[in-house]
Short mmCIF file of C-alpha atoms in Angstrom, two decimals:
data_model
loop_
_atom_site.label_atom_id
_atom_site.label_comp_id
_atom_site.label_asym_id
_atom_site.label_seq_id
_atom_site.Cartn_x
_atom_site.Cartn_y
_atom_site.Cartn_z
CA MET A 1 -123.93 -176.70 -14.32
CA ARG A 2 -123.40 -173.68 -12.16
CA LYS A 3 -120.59 -173.69 -9.65
CA SER A 4 -121.40 -173.48 -5.98
CA VAL A 5 -120.54 -170.23 -4.24
CA VAL A 6 -118.71 -169.86 -0.94
CA ALA A 7 -118.51 -166.50 0.82
CA ILE A 8 -115.94 -165.65 3.47
CA VAL A 9 -117.55 -163.38 6.03
CA GLY A 10 -116.11 -161.77 9.14
CA ARG A 11 -114.99 -158.55 10.74
CA PRO A 12 -111.75 -156.83 9.67
CA ASN A 13 -108.36 -158.29 10.50
CA VAL A 14 -109.41 -161.88 11.00
CA GLY A 15 -107.50 -163.05 7.90
CA LYS A 16 -110.24 -163.31 5.26
CA SER A 17 -108.06 -162.11 2.39
CA THR A 18 -105.20 -164.39 3.41
CA ILE A 19 -107.48 -167.43 3.30
CA PHE A 20 -109.06 -166.21 0.05
CA ASN A 21 -105.65 -165.99 -1.61
CA ARG A 22 -104.65 -169.43 -0.35
CA LEU A 23 -107.84 -171.00 -1.66
CA VAL A 24 -107.59 -169.44 -5.11
CA GLY A 25 -103.86 -170.16 -5.27
CA GLU A 26 -101.95 -168.57 -8.12
CA ARG A 27 -105.10 -167.74 -10.08
CA ILE A 28 -105.45 -164.39 -8.36
CA SER A 29 -101.90 -163.28 -9.12
CA ILE A 30 -101.56 -164.41 -12.72
CA VAL A 31 -101.81 -161.38 -14.97
CA GLU A 32 -102.65 -162.24 -18.55
CA ASP A 33 -100.13 -161.00 -21.11
CA THR A 34 -102.80 -158.83 -22.65
CA PRO A 35 -103.18 -155.13 -21.87
CA GLY A 36 -106.32 -153.88 -20.23
CA VAL A 37 -107.57 -156.90 -18.28
CA THR A 38 -108.43 -155.48 -14.88
CA ARG A 39 -108.77 -157.86 -11.98
CA ASP A 40 -110.77 -157.43 -8.82
CA ARG A 41 -110.02 -159.53 -5.78
CA ILE A 42 -113.63 -159.72 -4.68
CA TYR A 43 -114.59 -162.84 -6.64
CA SER A 44 -112.58 -165.73 -8.02
CA GLU A 45 -112.58 -169.47 -8.60
CA ALA A 46 -111.04 -172.09 -6.35
CA GLU A 47 -110.88 -175.87 -6.48
CA TRP A 48 -110.99 -178.67 -3.95
CA LEU A 49 -110.89 -182.40 -4.72
CA ASN A 50 -111.06 -181.62 -8.45
CA GLN A 51 -114.32 -179.71 -8.05
CA PRO A 52 -114.28 -176.00 -8.90
CA PHE A 53 -116.32 -173.50 -6.94
CA ASN A 54 -116.64 -169.73 -6.79
CA ILE A 55 -115.48 -167.80 -3.77
CA ILE A 56 -116.32 -164.30 -2.54
CA ASP A 57 -113.96 -162.28 -0.37
CA THR A 58 -116.22 -159.84 1.43
CA GLY A 59 -113.16 -158.03 2.71
CA GLY A 60 -112.81 -156.61 -0.78
CA ILE A 61 -116.16 -154.79 -0.64
CA GLU A 62 -115.55 -151.19 0.33
CA MET A 63 -118.15 -149.29 2.31
CA VAL A 64 -116.94 -145.75 2.94
CA ASP A 65 -118.13 -143.26 5.53
CA GLU A 66 -120.15 -145.84 7.45
CA PRO A 67 -119.82 -147.05 11.04
CA LEU A 68 -118.04 -150.36 11.46
CA ILE A 69 -121.12 -152.37 12.34
CA ASN A 70 -123.04 -151.04 9.34
CA GLN A 71 -120.12 -151.94 7.09
CA MET A 72 -120.08 -155.49 8.40
CA ARG A 73 -123.84 -155.77 8.04
CA GLN A 74 -123.76 -154.66 4.41
CA GLN A 75 -120.87 -156.96 3.56
CA ALA A 76 -122.59 -159.91 5.19
CA GLU A 77 -125.87 -159.19 3.40
CA ILE A 78 -124.21 -159.13 -0.01
CA ALA A 79 -122.38 -162.38 0.66
CA ILE A 80 -125.46 -164.06 2.10
CA ASP A 81 -127.50 -163.28 -1.01
CA GLU A 82 -124.97 -164.84 -3.36
CA ALA A 83 -123.58 -167.76 -1.39
CA ASP A 84 -124.58 -171.38 -1.05
CA VAL A 85 -122.32 -171.76 2.00
CA ILE A 86 -120.88 -169.12 4.35
CA VAL A 87 -117.45 -169.47 5.93
CA PHE A 88 -117.68 -167.36 9.08
CA MET A 89 -114.11 -166.44 9.95
CA LEU A 90 -112.98 -165.40 13.40
CA ASN A 91 -109.71 -164.58 15.13
CA GLY A 92 -108.98 -167.38 17.56
CA ARG A 93 -106.50 -165.31 19.52
CA GLU A 94 -108.99 -162.56 20.28
CA GLY A 95 -112.06 -164.64 21.05
CA ILE A 96 -115.63 -163.57 20.30
CA THR A 97 -116.08 -159.82 19.89
CA ALA A 98 -119.18 -157.63 19.63
CA ALA A 99 -118.62 -157.29 15.86
CA ASP A 100 -118.49 -161.10 15.55
CA GLU A 101 -121.83 -161.33 17.33
CA GLU A 102 -123.39 -158.79 14.97
CA VAL A 103 -122.33 -160.82 11.96
CA ALA A 104 -123.56 -164.00 13.63
CA LYS A 105 -127.05 -162.50 14.06
CA LEU A 106 -127.26 -161.81 10.34
CA LEU A 107 -126.08 -165.29 9.46
CA PHE A 108 -128.68 -166.88 11.70
CA LYS A 109 -131.43 -164.99 9.86
CA SER A 110 -130.15 -166.19 6.50
CA ASN A 111 -130.92 -169.88 7.02
CA LYS A 112 -127.79 -170.58 4.98
CA PRO A 113 -125.24 -173.24 6.02
CA VAL A 114 -122.45 -171.65 8.06
CA VAL A 115 -119.02 -173.17 8.69
CA LEU A 116 -117.02 -171.64 11.52
CA ALA A 117 -113.34 -171.09 10.69
CA VAL A 118 -111.22 -169.98 13.62
CA ASN A 119 -108.10 -168.44 12.15
CA LYS A 120 -104.60 -167.79 13.51
CA MET A 121 -104.40 -171.19 15.18
CA ASP A 122 -100.76 -171.57 14.16
CA ASN A 123 -99.92 -174.64 16.23
CA PRO A 124 -101.88 -177.52 17.81
CA ASP A 125 -101.30 -176.20 21.33
CA MET A 126 -103.65 -173.33 20.53
CA HIS A 127 -106.59 -175.54 19.52
CA GLU A 128 -108.03 -175.52 23.03
CA MET A 129 -108.85 -171.86 22.45
CA ILE A 130 -111.54 -172.71 19.91
CA TYR A 131 -114.08 -174.16 22.34
CA GLU A 132 -115.58 -170.79 23.27
CA PHE A 133 -116.71 -170.41 19.65
CA TYR A 134 -119.28 -173.17 20.13
CA ALA A 135 -121.24 -170.47 21.97
CA LEU A 136 -122.07 -168.81 18.62
CA GLY A 137 -124.41 -171.71 17.86
CA PHE A 138 -123.06 -172.77 14.47
CA GLY A 139 -121.70 -176.12 15.52
CA GLN A 140 -118.11 -177.31 15.32
CA PRO A 141 -115.45 -174.62 14.91
CA PHE A 142 -112.56 -175.53 12.60
CA PRO A 143 -109.10 -174.31 13.69
CA ILE A 144 -107.11 -173.01 10.72
CA SER A 145 -104.02 -170.97 10.00
CA GLY A 146 -104.00 -168.70 6.99
CA THR A 147 -100.32 -167.97 7.47
CA HIS A 148 -99.27 -171.61 7.39
CA GLY A 149 -102.19 -173.13 5.47
CA LEU A 150 -103.14 -175.48 8.30
CA GLY A 151 -106.61 -176.99 8.71
CA LEU A 152 -108.00 -175.80 5.39
CA GLY A 153 -108.64 -179.33 4.14
CA ASP A 154 -110.92 -180.20 7.07
CA MET A 155 -112.71 -176.87 6.69
CA LEU A 156 -113.30 -177.42 2.95
CA ASP A 157 -114.52 -180.97 3.54
CA GLU A 158 -117.18 -179.51 5.83
CA VAL A 159 -118.04 -176.79 3.30
CA PHE A 160 -118.53 -179.38 0.55
CA LYS A 161 -121.14 -181.22 2.60
CA TYR A 162 -123.48 -178.28 2.06
CA PHE A 163 -123.03 -177.79 -1.68
CA PRO A 164 -126.36 -178.10 -3.51
CA ASP A 165 -127.06 -180.96 -5.86
CA ASN A 166 -126.67 -179.49 -9.36
CA THR A 167 -128.13 -182.51 -11.11
CA GLY A 168 -130.51 -181.57 -13.87
CA THR A 169 -129.25 -178.06 -14.50
CA GLU A 170 -127.63 -178.77 -17.85
CA LYS A 171 -128.43 -176.34 -20.63
CA ASP A 172 -130.23 -177.14 -23.85
CA ASP A 173 -127.54 -177.46 -26.53
CA ASP A 174 -129.77 -175.97 -29.24
CA THR A 175 -130.59 -172.84 -27.25
CA ILE A 176 -128.33 -169.79 -27.14
CA TYR A 177 -127.98 -168.49 -23.60
CA PHE A 178 -126.98 -164.87 -23.28
CA SER A 179 -126.83 -162.36 -20.48
CA VAL A 180 -126.69 -158.59 -20.18
CA ILE A 181 -124.03 -157.33 -17.78
CA GLY A 182 -122.72 -153.93 -16.84
CA ARG A 183 -122.39 -151.48 -14.02
CA PRO A 184 -125.53 -150.06 -12.38
CA ASN A 185 -127.81 -147.74 -14.33
CA VAL A 186 -126.49 -148.44 -17.84
CA GLY A 187 -129.89 -149.71 -19.00
CA LYS A 188 -129.70 -153.50 -18.53
CA SER A 189 -133.36 -153.88 -17.59
CA SER A 190 -134.44 -151.56 -20.38
CA LEU A 191 -132.54 -153.58 -22.96
CA VAL A 192 -133.97 -156.90 -21.79
CA ASN A 193 -137.48 -155.49 -21.78
CA ALA A 194 -136.99 -153.96 -25.21
CA LEU A 195 -135.86 -157.27 -26.66
CA LEU A 196 -138.81 -159.12 -25.20
CA ASN A 197 -141.39 -156.51 -26.14
CA GLU A 198 -140.14 -156.25 -29.70
CA ASN A 199 -140.13 -159.97 -30.32
CA ARG A 200 -143.40 -160.61 -28.49
CA VAL A 201 -142.55 -164.30 -28.47
CA ILE A 202 -142.00 -165.01 -24.80
CA VAL A 203 -142.60 -168.73 -24.42
CA SER A 204 -142.39 -169.01 -20.66
CA GLU A 205 -140.54 -167.96 -17.59
CA ILE A 206 -138.35 -170.74 -16.22
CA GLU A 207 -136.64 -171.11 -12.89
CA GLY A 208 -133.01 -170.07 -13.09
CA THR A 209 -130.24 -172.02 -11.46
CA THR A 210 -129.43 -169.07 -9.24
CA ARG A 211 -131.71 -168.07 -6.38
CA ASP A 212 -134.43 -165.55 -7.18
CA ALA A 213 -133.28 -165.31 -10.80
CA VAL A 214 -135.71 -165.85 -13.65
CA ASP A 215 -134.50 -166.74 -17.12
CA THR A 216 -136.72 -165.69 -20.00
CA LYS A 217 -137.13 -167.64 -23.20
CA LEU A 218 -137.66 -166.01 -26.55
CA ARG A 219 -137.63 -167.19 -30.15
CA LYS A 220 -136.37 -165.10 -33.05
CA ASP A 221 -135.66 -166.11 -36.62
CA GLU A 222 -136.27 -169.80 -35.81
CA GLN A 223 -133.66 -169.71 -33.03
CA ASP A 224 -134.38 -170.23 -29.32
CA PHE A 225 -132.71 -167.93 -26.81
CA VAL A 226 -132.65 -167.67 -23.04
CA ILE A 227 -131.88 -164.28 -21.52
CA THR A 228 -130.42 -164.15 -18.04
CA ASP A 229 -131.42 -160.79 -16.61
CA THR A 230 -128.83 -159.53 -14.15
CA ALA A 231 -130.50 -156.17 -13.77
CA GLY A 232 -133.30 -156.90 -11.33
CA MET A 233 -132.42 -155.80 -7.79
CA ARG A 234 -134.13 -158.56 -5.89
CA LYS A 235 -133.50 -157.73 -2.25
CA ARG A 236 -132.51 -154.76 -0.14
CA GLY A 237 -132.06 -152.59 -3.20
CA LYS A 238 -130.95 -149.50 -1.35
CA VAL A 239 -128.08 -151.40 0.23
CA TYR A 240 -126.76 -152.42 -3.15
CA GLU A 241 -127.35 -149.19 -5.01
CA GLY A 242 -124.32 -147.63 -3.32
CA THR A 243 -122.20 -150.74 -3.70
CA GLU A 244 -120.90 -150.66 -7.25
CA LYS A 245 -118.73 -153.72 -6.79
CA TYR A 246 -121.85 -155.79 -6.18
CA SER A 247 -122.48 -155.58 -9.92
CA VAL A 248 -119.40 -157.76 -10.36
CA LEU A 249 -120.93 -160.51 -8.23
CA ARG A 250 -124.18 -160.49 -10.15
CA ALA A 251 -122.34 -160.38 -13.46
CA MET A 252 -120.22 -163.40 -12.56
CA ARG A 253 -123.25 -165.54 -11.85
CA ALA A 254 -124.75 -164.56 -15.21
CA ILE A 255 -121.50 -165.08 -17.12
CA GLU A 256 -121.24 -168.59 -15.74
CA ARG A 257 -124.34 -169.76 -17.58
CA SER A 258 -123.96 -167.76 -20.77
CA ASP A 259 -122.82 -168.67 -24.26
CA VAL A 260 -122.73 -164.99 -25.19
CA VAL A 261 -122.32 -162.02 -22.87
CA LEU A 262 -123.56 -158.55 -23.77
CA VAL A 263 -121.32 -155.95 -22.13
CA LEU A 264 -123.46 -152.87 -21.80
CA ILE A 265 -121.91 -149.37 -21.88
CA ASP A 266 -123.71 -146.09 -21.28
CA ALA A 267 -123.11 -143.74 -24.24
CA GLU A 268 -124.15 -140.77 -22.15
CA THR A 269 -121.76 -141.22 -19.22
CA GLY A 270 -119.00 -142.90 -21.22
CA ILE A 271 -116.62 -145.70 -20.32
CA ARG A 272 -115.82 -146.22 -16.65
CA GLU A 273 -113.25 -148.38 -14.88
CA GLN A 274 -116.03 -150.66 -13.66
CA ASP A 275 -117.01 -151.40 -17.27
CA LYS A 276 -113.53 -152.75 -17.88
CA LYS A 277 -113.57 -154.85 -14.72
CA ILE A 278 -116.85 -156.51 -15.56
CA ALA A 279 -115.92 -157.10 -19.21
CA GLY A 280 -112.61 -158.57 -18.06
CA TYR A 281 -114.42 -161.31 -16.16
CA ALA A 282 -116.39 -162.33 -19.25
CA HIS A 283 -113.16 -162.39 -21.28
CA GLU A 284 -111.32 -164.47 -18.68
CA ALA A 285 -114.26 -166.88 -18.52
CA GLY A 286 -113.85 -167.51 -22.25
CA ARG A 287 -117.35 -166.41 -23.21
CA ALA A 288 -118.34 -164.89 -26.52
CA ILE A 289 -118.82 -161.14 -26.12
CA VAL A 290 -120.76 -158.41 -27.86
CA ILE A 291 -120.16 -154.83 -26.69
CA VAL A 292 -123.42 -152.89 -26.65
CA VAL A 293 -123.36 -149.09 -26.49
CA ASN A 294 -126.76 -148.15 -25.07
CA LYS A 295 -128.55 -144.77 -24.87
CA TRP A 296 -127.22 -143.84 -28.30
CA ASP A 297 -130.28 -141.59 -28.70
CA THR A 298 -128.95 -139.25 -25.98
CA VAL A 299 -125.77 -138.23 -27.81
CA ASN A 300 -124.81 -136.89 -31.21
CA SER A 301 -125.39 -140.13 -33.05
CA ASP A 302 -124.13 -139.41 -36.55
CA GLU A 303 -121.68 -141.65 -38.37
CA LYS A 304 -118.60 -139.71 -37.25
CA ALA A 305 -119.68 -139.78 -33.60
CA MET A 306 -120.14 -143.54 -33.85
CA LYS A 307 -116.66 -144.02 -35.28
CA ASP A 308 -115.15 -141.77 -32.61
CA PHE A 309 -116.88 -143.68 -29.82
CA GLU A 310 -115.81 -147.00 -31.34
CA THR A 311 -112.21 -145.76 -31.30
CA LYS A 312 -112.56 -145.00 -27.59
CA VAL A 313 -114.01 -148.43 -26.90
CA ARG A 314 -111.17 -150.16 -28.74
CA ALA A 315 -108.61 -148.10 -26.81
CA HIS A 316 -110.12 -148.99 -23.43
CA PHE A 317 -110.89 -152.63 -24.27
CA GLN A 318 -107.78 -153.67 -26.19
CA TYR A 319 -108.18 -157.26 -25.04
CA LEU A 320 -111.66 -157.37 -26.64
CA ASP A 321 -110.51 -156.62 -30.15
CA TYR A 322 -112.51 -159.66 -31.33
CA ALA A 323 -115.81 -158.36 -29.89
CA PRO A 324 -118.22 -156.58 -32.26
CA ILE A 325 -119.72 -153.28 -31.15
CA VAL A 326 -123.44 -152.57 -31.49
CA PHE A 327 -124.87 -149.07 -31.03
CA LEU A 328 -128.53 -148.86 -30.02
CA SER A 329 -131.14 -147.29 -27.80
CA ALA A 330 -133.15 -149.61 -25.60
CA LYS A 331 -135.54 -146.76 -24.85
CA THR A 332 -136.42 -145.85 -28.43
CA LYS A 333 -135.48 -149.27 -29.90
CA LYS A 334 -133.36 -147.55 -32.51
CA ARG A 335 -130.96 -150.07 -34.11
CA LEU A 336 -132.24 -152.77 -31.73
CA HIS A 337 -132.78 -155.08 -34.71
CA THR A 338 -128.99 -155.31 -35.19
CA LEU A 339 -128.38 -157.00 -31.83
CA ILE A 340 -129.86 -160.51 -32.12
CA PRO A 341 -128.07 -161.32 -35.42
CA MET A 342 -124.80 -160.35 -33.74
CA VAL A 343 -125.57 -162.61 -30.76
CA LYS A 344 -126.16 -165.50 -33.17
CA LEU A 345 -122.91 -164.79 -35.03
CA ALA A 346 -120.90 -164.66 -31.79
CA SER A 347 -122.48 -167.91 -30.58
CA GLU A 348 -121.66 -169.67 -33.86
CA SER A 349 -118.06 -168.44 -33.66
CA HIS A 350 -117.82 -169.62 -30.06
CA ALA A 351 -118.74 -173.16 -31.11
CA ARG A 352 -116.77 -173.26 -34.38
CA ARG A 353 -114.50 -176.25 -35.00
CA ILE A 354 -111.71 -176.21 -37.62
CA PRO A 355 -110.55 -179.43 -39.35
CA THR A 356 -107.00 -180.35 -38.39
CA ASN A 357 -105.67 -180.43 -41.94
CA VAL A 358 -107.08 -176.99 -42.74
CA LEU A 359 -105.73 -175.58 -39.48
CA ASN A 360 -102.25 -176.92 -40.19
CA ASP A 361 -102.24 -175.40 -43.66
CA VAL A 362 -102.87 -172.00 -42.05
CA ILE A 363 -100.20 -172.53 -39.39
CA MET A 364 -97.56 -173.62 -41.91
CA ASP A 365 -98.35 -170.69 -44.20
CA ALA A 366 -97.98 -168.36 -41.22
CA ILE A 367 -94.58 -169.85 -40.35
CA ALA A 368 -93.43 -169.49 -43.96
CA MET A 369 -94.38 -165.82 -43.80
CA ASN A 370 -92.81 -165.21 -40.38
CA PRO A 371 -90.26 -167.89 -39.35
CA THR A 372 -90.27 -169.12 -35.77
CA PRO A 373 -88.06 -167.29 -33.24
CA THR A 374 -84.83 -168.46 -31.65
CA LEU A 375 -83.76 -168.25 -28.02
CA LYS A 376 -80.13 -168.74 -26.93
CA GLY A 377 -79.33 -170.27 -30.28
CA LYS A 378 -82.24 -172.71 -30.23
CA ARG A 379 -85.07 -172.33 -32.76
CA LEU A 380 -88.71 -173.06 -32.08
CA LYS A 381 -90.01 -175.90 -34.25
CA VAL A 382 -93.74 -176.20 -34.80
CA LEU A 383 -94.65 -179.81 -35.58
CA TYR A 384 -98.43 -179.63 -35.98
CA ALA A 385 -101.55 -178.09 -34.45
CA THR A 386 -105.02 -179.33 -33.56
CA GLN A 387 -108.19 -177.92 -32.07
CA VAL A 388 -108.91 -179.49 -28.70
CA ALA A 389 -112.06 -177.67 -27.57
CA VAL A 390 -114.81 -175.23 -28.44
CA GLU A 391 -116.60 -172.60 -26.35
CA PRO A 392 -114.12 -171.00 -26.61
CA PRO A 393 -112.21 -172.45 -29.57
CA SER A 394 -108.93 -173.78 -28.13
CA PHE A 395 -105.89 -174.96 -30.06
CA VAL A 396 -102.76 -176.85 -29.12
CA VAL A 397 -99.58 -176.33 -31.11
CA PHE A 398 -97.09 -179.16 -30.59
CA VAL A 399 -93.50 -177.88 -30.57
CA ASN A 400 -90.00 -179.00 -29.71
CA ASP A 401 -89.80 -176.75 -26.64
CA PRO A 402 -92.74 -174.69 -25.26
CA GLU A 403 -90.30 -172.28 -23.60
CA LEU A 404 -89.32 -171.07 -27.06
CA MET A 405 -92.89 -169.96 -27.84
CA HIS A 406 -92.68 -166.25 -27.05
CA PHE A 407 -95.92 -164.46 -26.27
CA SER A 408 -95.59 -162.26 -29.33
CA TYR A 409 -95.25 -165.25 -31.66
CA ARG A 410 -98.21 -166.99 -30.04
CA ARG A 411 -100.24 -163.84 -30.62
CA PHE A 412 -99.04 -163.80 -34.25
CA LEU A 413 -100.34 -167.36 -34.76
CA GLU A 414 -103.63 -166.49 -33.07
CA ASN A 415 -104.09 -163.54 -35.40
CA LYS A 416 -103.39 -165.71 -38.44
CA ILE A 417 -106.03 -168.18 -37.27
CA ARG A 418 -108.48 -165.30 -36.88
CA ASP A 419 -107.60 -164.00 -40.35
CA ALA A 420 -108.33 -167.39 -41.87
CA PHE A 421 -111.54 -168.26 -40.02
CA ASP A 422 -114.49 -166.28 -38.73
CA PHE A 423 -114.18 -166.03 -34.96
CA THR A 424 -116.12 -162.80 -34.60
CA GLY A 425 -117.16 -162.27 -31.01
CA THR A 426 -115.25 -165.08 -29.37
CA PRO A 427 -111.86 -165.31 -27.68
CA ILE A 428 -109.60 -168.11 -28.86
CA LYS A 429 -106.95 -169.87 -26.85
CA LEU A 430 -103.66 -171.24 -28.15
CA PHE A 431 -101.35 -173.43 -26.09
CA ALA A 432 -97.87 -174.72 -26.82
CA ARG A 433 -97.16 -178.29 -25.79
CA GLU A 434 -94.06 -180.42 -26.16
CA ARG A 435 -94.52 -183.44 -28.36
CA ARG A 436 -93.34 -186.50 -26.47
#
C-alpha cells in the first residue's frame, strides 16, 4: 500500500523546517556509512501511532529570482499536487499576513484537507492568540511549538483523520512492478513508450494508486510487468519545468510502489548531482535498481566509450556497486532488448531467500578467512546468521556484542554473501544483534 503524503505549506520563517525535522526525527540526520548517498531535505518519512507516512517540506524548494508571492504560489502548487493532507503553518506571534492569505487562496482551490498549525505558541498563555486564525476558514487552528515540540500530537491526530483508505491497493505478487526515474529531460517518457511499442502487448491501462497516474501493464517472455511512468507532467507543466527538485517528489511516489527502479542517466549531458540524489532515494528505500544510460546513440558508442562511461558511473554511484548498467537508446531502440531481462534478474535477486544452513556455511568460511576484530581487548564472536526478510534481502548476524561489529567488518560479510549468492541489482542489509 502506498503511504499517505502530508505537505507542510506556509510562508518563510514560520518554522516549517523545524516541524519537518521534529516529525522525521533522527531519520533526516542519519548519514549512511556508505560514500555517495546524497540526501535532500525536501521529502522524508515520518511515523505517528505506528503508521508511516511521507512528508514534504516545501521550504526546501528553491525558487530563485522570483517575487515572494510567486515563490509561495509555486511551492504551494507543488505540495498540493502531491499531498493527501496539507498542514498550513502560520506564525502565531505575527498573526495573519498578506502572504498567508495568498497561500490560503490556493489551498481553498485545491479541495484538499487543510489542517491549520499555528506555530511559536511556546506556552499555554499564548493560546488565546490563535483565535484570529479561524478567519482563514479552515476550521480549528492547532497551537504548536516547533522549538519545544508542543501540540504536535493533537495536530497529527487531526491530520490522520483525513488519510485516504488504502484498502485494496495491494500489488499482485506475480507481477513485477518497475518505474523509470530520473531528472527532467533524460528520456523517461521515450523509454516507457519504446518498451510498450516494442512489446506491443499492452493489456490495459489501470488506475494507479497516486492521483492522475496511470500504470501500464505489459507482458514479455511469459512475465507480467506494470510500468509506473513518472515522466508525464500532468498539471501546470511550465511551473514544474524550472523546478528540478520536483523530480524528487515524483520519483519518491514511483519508488514506493516499485519492485525494481530504473535510474535513467542522459549519456549526452552526463551525470549530474540530481541523478545521485534521485538514485539515493531508491537505494535508501531498499529497491532493486538498474542503471540505464539513455541516448547512447548520441555519443561515441564503441566498446571503449562504454567502458569509460561505466567507470564514471561507478565512481559517482559507489553505493550502487550492486546495480547493473544497461546502455541503450530509447529513440532508436538500440540495445533496448537487453533491459527487460535485467529487470527480471534484479527482481529475482530482490526476492531471493537463502537457507539458514547454507548462509551459515558462507559466514563461517568468511570468518575463517578473516577473523573477527577486537575492540579494547574484547573479540567479536559470531554465533550464527539467518535471513529475516526479502525485498530487499535482509540478514541478522547474532553476536556476543553488536558494538564490536565494525562497519568495515559488516561490509566484509556483506561482500562474502554477495560473492556466494547472486544478488545482482538489489541492495542487501545486514544487522548485528546480541543473542540473549
